[in-house]
Amino acid sequence: MTYVVTDNCIKCKYMDCVVVCPVDCFYEGENMLVIHPDECIDCGVCEPECPAEAIFPDTAARLAPWLALNAEYAATWPNITVKRAPPPDAADLDGVPDKRQRYFSPLPGDGD
Ligand code: SF4
Ligand code: F3S
C-alpha cells in the first residue's frame, strides 16, 4: 500500500503535503507532485493537509492509473521537501474536471 497524488493536484500544487511527510517521498513535476510508492510509509498525515483533497490511499481500484503515474514520474522527477507558493490561479483550477487530459505535464519541476 501507498498513498498517491491524483488529478486535482494538477495546476493546484499547493505543496502543503511536502512539509508534513516524515520520509520526504514527494517528487516535483512542472505542475503537480507525486509520491514515490516504494518510499511512502503509509503514515497518512499528508492526506488531510492537501487543500485540494488530491491525496488518497491506493486501496481504491479506481486509483490504479494514478498509482502507475506516481510510480513512473517519482522515478525521474526531482525530490521536493520545501513548500513554495502555489500557482496564482490555483484556486480557479481547484475541481476543474479532466485535468489529466487537459493539463498534465510530464516535465520535471525544480525540486529543492
Ligand atoms: Fe509521506 Fe506519509 Fe504521505 Fe506517505 S502517507 S507521502 S509517508 S506523509
Ligand atoms: Fe498537490 Fe495537494 Fe500536495 S495540491 S502539491 S497534493 S498539497
Tab-separated table of N, CA and C in Angstrom, residues 15-106:
chain	number	residue	atom	x	y	z
A	15	MET	N	1.361	22.229	-2.235
A	15	MET	CA	2.626	21.837	-1.596
A	15	MET	C	2.589	21.804	-0.068
A	16	ASP	N	1.416	21.859	0.519
A	16	ASP	CA	1.333	21.662	1.973
A	16	ASP	C	1.781	20.243	2.348
A	17	CYS	N	1.631	19.330	1.421
A	17	CYS	CA	1.942	17.921	1.673
A	17	CYS	C	3.421	17.691	1.967
A	18	VAL	N	4.297	18.396	1.286
A	18	VAL	CA	5.725	18.117	1.437
A	18	VAL	C	6.233	18.484	2.827
A	19	VAL	N	5.564	19.429	3.454
A	19	VAL	CA	6.017	19.907	4.761
A	19	VAL	C	5.836	18.833	5.835
A	20	VAL	N	4.820	18.024	5.702
A	20	VAL	CA	4.498	17.076	6.773
A	20	VAL	C	5.044	15.670	6.537
A	21	CYS	N	5.517	15.362	5.358
A	21	CYS	CA	5.952	13.987	5.068
A	21	CYS	C	7.224	13.647	5.852
A	22	PRO	N	7.192	12.615	6.685
A	22	PRO	CA	8.358	12.300	7.518
A	22	PRO	C	9.498	11.636	6.758
A	23	VAL	N	9.236	11.180	5.539
A	23	VAL	CA	10.299	10.479	4.801
A	23	VAL	C	10.648	11.173	3.479
A	24	ASP	N	10.115	12.378	3.266
A	24	ASP	CA	10.481	13.193	2.090
A	24	ASP	C	10.324	12.424	0.778
A	25	CYS	N	9.147	11.845	0.589
A	25	CYS	CA	8.976	10.996	-0.600
A	25	CYS	C	8.118	11.644	-1.683
A	26	PHE	N	8.055	12.998	-1.686
A	26	PHE	CA	7.363	13.701	-2.769
A	26	PHE	C	8.358	14.109	-3.853
A	27	TYR	N	7.894	14.066	-5.096
A	27	TYR	CA	8.717	14.407	-6.255
A	27	TYR	C	7.944	15.403	-7.104
A	28	GLU	N	8.684	16.340	-7.705
A	28	GLU	CA	8.036	17.509	-8.293
A	28	GLU	C	8.035	17.515	-9.814
A	29	GLY	N	6.840	17.593	-10.377
A	29	GLY	CA	6.679	17.862	-11.788
A	29	GLY	C	6.414	19.334	-12.017
A	30	GLU	N	6.294	19.703	-13.288
A	30	GLU	CA	6.063	21.108	-13.622
A	30	GLU	C	4.802	21.648	-12.945
A	31	ASN	N	3.733	20.866	-12.924
A	31	ASN	CA	2.504	21.400	-12.341
A	31	ASN	C	1.772	20.460	-11.383
A	32	MET	N	2.470	19.414	-10.904
A	32	MET	CA	1.911	18.582	-9.830
A	32	MET	C	3.055	17.861	-9.114
A	33	LEU	N	2.732	17.268	-7.974
A	33	LEU	CA	3.677	16.416	-7.260
A	33	LEU	C	3.207	14.975	-7.336
A	34	VAL	N	4.139	14.051	-7.118
A	34	VAL	CA	3.785	12.639	-6.989
A	34	VAL	C	4.493	12.074	-5.758
A	35	ILE	N	4.016	10.924	-5.308
A	35	ILE	CA	4.590	10.210	-4.168
A	35	ILE	C	5.310	8.972	-4.692
A	36	HIS	N	6.524	8.732	-4.181
A	36	HIS	CA	7.242	7.509	-4.562
A	36	HIS	C	6.645	6.332	-3.777
A	37	PRO	N	6.024	5.397	-4.464
A	37	PRO	CA	5.306	4.335	-3.737
A	37	PRO	C	6.203	3.410	-2.928
A	38	ASP	N	7.469	3.326	-3.276
A	38	ASP	CA	8.366	2.451	-2.515
A	38	ASP	C	8.978	3.153	-1.308
A	39	GLU	N	8.805	4.472	-1.235
A	39	GLU	CA	9.359	5.233	-0.119
A	39	GLU	C	8.293	5.640	0.896
A	40	CYS	N	7.058	5.781	0.453
A	40	CYS	CA	5.948	6.153	1.337
A	40	CYS	C	5.757	5.072	2.403
A	41	ILE	N	5.630	5.519	3.672
A	41	ILE	CA	5.453	4.562	4.774
A	41	ILE	C	3.990	4.503	5.235
A	42	ASP	N	3.106	5.055	4.426
A	42	ASP	CA	1.663	4.931	4.674
A	42	ASP	C	1.224	5.558	5.995
A	43	CYS	N	1.889	6.635	6.387
A	43	CYS	CA	1.518	7.247	7.665
A	43	CYS	C	0.207	8.004	7.566
A	44	GLY	N	-0.113	8.500	6.375
A	44	GLY	CA	-1.396	9.154	6.148
A	44	GLY	C	-1.473	10.608	6.555
A	45	VAL	N	-0.410	11.193	7.068
A	45	VAL	CA	-0.519	12.569	7.563
A	45	VAL	C	-0.681	13.598	6.447
A	46	CYS	N	-0.245	13.272	5.242
A	46	CYS	CA	-0.368	14.235	4.142
A	46	CYS	C	-1.802	14.350	3.631
A	47	GLU	N	-2.570	13.296	3.751
A	47	GLU	CA	-3.914	13.280	3.143
A	47	GLU	C	-4.789	14.458	3.596
A	48	PRO	N	-4.936	14.707	4.905
A	48	PRO	CA	-5.798	15.825	5.314
A	48	PRO	C	-5.165	17.191	5.130
A	49	GLU	N	-3.874	17.247	4.836
A	49	GLU	CA	-3.201	18.533	4.677
A	49	GLU	C	-3.407	19.145	3.294
A	50	CYS	N	-3.821	18.357	2.327
A	50	CYS	CA	-3.946	18.860	0.957
A	50	CYS	C	-5.229	19.673	0.793
A	51	PRO	N	-5.118	20.978	0.516
A	51	PRO	CA	-6.317	21.809	0.352
A	51	PRO	C	-7.174	21.384	-0.834
A	52	ALA	N	-6.553	20.712	-1.801
A	52	ALA	CA	-7.280	20.278	-2.999
A	52	ALA	C	-7.844	18.863	-2.858
A	53	GLU	N	-7.612	18.243	-1.698
A	53	GLU	CA	-8.088	16.867	-1.460
A	53	GLU	C	-7.673	15.943	-2.607
A	54	ALA	N	-6.394	15.998	-2.926
A	54	ALA	CA	-5.872	15.245	-4.068
A	54	ALA	C	-5.113	13.986	-3.665
A	55	ILE	N	-4.942	13.738	-2.356
A	55	ILE	CA	-4.144	12.594	-1.902
A	55	ILE	C	-5.064	11.527	-1.319
A	56	PHE	N	-4.837	10.275	-1.754
A	56	PHE	CA	-5.667	9.153	-1.285
A	56	PHE	C	-4.790	7.924	-1.071
A	57	PRO	N	-5.217	7.021	-0.176
A	57	PRO	CA	-4.567	5.713	-0.114
A	57	PRO	C	-4.909	4.939	-1.382
A	58	ASP	N	-4.018	4.117	-1.840
A	58	ASP	CA	-4.217	3.442	-3.138
A	58	ASP	C	-5.134	2.224	-3.045
A	59	THR	N	-5.937	2.160	-2.015
A	59	THR	CA	-6.775	0.979	-1.805
A	59	THR	C	-7.962	0.914	-2.771
A	60	ALA	N	-8.362	2.033	-3.339
A	60	ALA	CA	-9.490	2.018	-4.278
A	60	ALA	C	-9.000	1.614	-5.678
A	61	ALA	N	-9.718	0.700	-6.316
A	61	ALA	CA	-9.307	0.208	-7.631
A	61	ALA	C	-9.237	1.333	-8.658
A	62	ARG	N	-10.097	2.326	-8.504
A	62	ARG	CA	-10.131	3.418	-9.479
A	62	ARG	C	-8.822	4.210	-9.486
A	63	LEU	N	-8.014	4.042	-8.452
A	63	LEU	CA	-6.780	4.805	-8.361
A	63	LEU	C	-5.592	4.112	-9.016
A	64	ALA	N	-5.783	2.954	-9.604
A	64	ALA	CA	-4.671	2.222	-10.230
A	64	ALA	C	-3.921	3.070	-11.262
A	65	PRO	N	-4.619	3.827	-12.119
A	65	PRO	CA	-3.871	4.665	-13.077
A	65	PRO	C	-3.023	5.727	-12.387
A	66	TRP	N	-3.488	6.217	-11.262
A	66	TRP	CA	-2.721	7.238	-10.535
A	66	TRP	C	-1.536	6.623	-9.807
A	67	LEU	N	-1.689	5.414	-9.322
A	67	LEU	CA	-0.546	4.722	-8.728
A	67	LEU	C	0.545	4.529	-9.783
A	68	ALA	N	0.147	4.153	-10.979
A	68	ALA	CA	1.118	3.961	-12.054
A	68	ALA	C	1.799	5.273	-12.409
A	69	LEU	N	1.025	6.351	-12.458
A	69	LEU	CA	1.606	7.658	-12.786
A	69	LEU	C	2.567	8.119	-11.690
A	70	ASN	N	2.170	7.954	-10.421
A	70	ASN	CA	3.060	8.330	-9.312
A	70	ASN	C	4.363	7.551	-9.396
A	71	ALA	N	4.277	6.250	-9.628
A	71	ALA	CA	5.481	5.415	-9.685
A	71	ALA	C	6.371	5.817	-10.856
A	72	GLU	N	5.763	6.069	-11.998
A	72	GLU	CA	6.549	6.405	-13.186
A	72	GLU	C	7.315	7.713	-13.004
A	73	TYR	N	6.625	8.742	-12.544
A	73	TYR	CA	7.276	10.046	-12.503
A	73	TYR	C	8.119	10.260	-11.245
A	74	ALA	N	7.839	9.537	-10.168
A	74	ALA	CA	8.704	9.622	-8.988
A	74	ALA	C	10.101	9.102	-9.315
A	75	ALA	N	10.198	8.295	-10.345
A	75	ALA	CA	11.497	7.735	-10.727
A	75	ALA	C	12.374	8.741	-11.466
A	76	THR	N	11.752	9.805	-12.009
A	76	THR	CA	12.549	10.735	-12.819
A	76	THR	C	12.469	12.191	-12.346
A	77	TRP	N	11.362	12.575	-11.730
A	77	TRP	CA	11.249	13.968	-11.274
A	77	TRP	C	12.114	14.180	-10.038
A	78	PRO	N	12.523	15.439	-9.740
A	78	PRO	CA	13.374	15.715	-8.584
A	78	PRO	C	12.602	15.678	-7.263
A	79	ASN	N	13.312	15.311	-6.219
A	79	ASN	CA	12.735	15.293	-4.876
A	79	ASN	C	12.405	16.723	-4.433
A	80	ILE	N	11.329	16.860	-3.658
A	80	ILE	CA	10.933	18.174	-3.156
A	80	ILE	C	10.544	18.058	-1.686
A	81	THR	N	11.134	18.909	-0.851
A	81	THR	CA	10.852	18.853	0.589
A	81	THR	C	10.470	20.211	1.150
A	82	VAL	N	10.514	21.249	0.317
A	82	VAL	CA	10.176	22.589	0.797
A	82	VAL	C	8.950	23.102	0.055
A	83	LYS	N	8.114	23.836	0.784
A	83	LYS	CA	6.893	24.389	0.195
A	83	LYS	C	7.186	25.742	-0.437
A	84	ARG	N	6.717	25.891	-1.661
A	84	ARG	CA	6.765	27.202	-2.302
A	84	ARG	C	5.335	27.682	-2.545
A	85	ALA	N	5.202	28.904	-3.023
A	85	ALA	CA	3.875	29.457	-3.277
A	85	ALA	C	3.180	28.668	-4.384
A	86	PRO	N	1.884	28.433	-4.244
A	86	PRO	CA	1.147	27.747	-5.307
A	86	PRO	C	0.987	28.651	-6.521
A	87	PRO	N	0.576	28.087	-7.671
A	87	PRO	CA	0.332	28.929	-8.838
A	87	PRO	C	-0.729	29.986	-8.515
A	88	PRO	N	-0.627	31.157	-9.120
A	88	PRO	CA	-1.573	32.233	-8.786
A	88	PRO	C	-3.022	31.893	-9.107
A	89	ASP	N	-3.236	30.979	-10.058
A	89	ASP	CA	-4.609	30.610	-10.427
A	89	ASP	C	-5.020	29.263	-9.831
A	90	ALA	N	-4.328	28.848	-8.762
A	90	ALA	CA	-4.623	27.539	-8.163
A	90	ALA	C	-6.090	27.421	-7.738
A	91	ALA	N	-6.610	28.448	-7.102
A	91	ALA	CA	-7.991	28.373	-6.613
A	91	ALA	C	-8.984	28.252	-7.767
A	92	ASP	N	-8.692	28.900	-8.875
A	92	ASP	CA	-9.593	28.842	-10.033
A	92	ASP	C	-9.608	27.450	-10.653
A	93	LEU	N	-8.515	26.715	-10.503
A	93	LEU	CA	-8.414	25.405	-11.138
A	93	LEU	C	-8.747	24.260	-10.184
A	94	ASP	N	-9.068	24.579	-8.945
A	94	ASP	CA	-9.441	23.551	-7.966
A	94	ASP	C	-10.790	22.952	-8.363
A	95	GLY	N	-10.793	21.672	-8.674
A	95	GLY	CA	-12.041	20.991	-9.001
A	95	GLY	C	-12.397	20.968	-10.477
A	96	VAL	N	-11.576	21.556	-11.315
A	96	VAL	CA	-11.847	21.519	-12.759
A	96	VAL	C	-11.766	20.064	-13.246
A	97	PRO	N	-12.716	19.592	-14.049
A	97	PRO	CA	-12.706	18.186	-14.487
A	97	PRO	C	-11.651	17.896	-15.556
A	98	ASP	N	-11.326	16.596	-15.667
A	98	ASP	CA	-10.442	16.105	-16.741
A	98	ASP	C	-9.081	16.791	-16.755
A	99	LYS	N	-8.544	17.039	-15.579
A	99	LYS	CA	-7.256	17.733	-15.519
A	99	LYS	C	-6.125	16.937	-16.166
A	100	ARG	N	-6.155	15.614	-16.006
A	100	ARG	CA	-5.046	14.833	-16.574
A	100	ARG	C	-5.004	15.012	-18.087
A	101	GLN	N	-6.150	14.908	-18.728
A	101	GLN	CA	-6.206	15.035	-20.176
A	101	GLN	C	-5.907	16.469	-20.623
A	102	ARG	N	-6.330	17.429	-19.851
A	102	ARG	CA	-6.224	18.821	-20.286
A	102	ARG	C	-4.901	19.487	-19.906
A	103	TYR	N	-4.374	19.103	-18.747
A	103	TYR	CA	-3.276	19.913	-18.209
A	103	TYR	C	-2.035	19.152	-17.776
A	104	PHE	N	-2.075	17.814	-17.706
A	104	PHE	CA	-0.913	17.103	-17.160
A	104	PHE	C	0.339	17.410	-17.975
A	105	SER	N	1.432	17.695	-17.274
A	105	SER	CA	2.733	17.909	-17.923
A	105	SER	C	3.710	16.859	-17.435
A	106	PRO	N	4.408	16.183	-18.353
A	106	PRO	CA	5.425	15.211	-17.942
A	106	PRO	C	6.767	15.865	-17.615
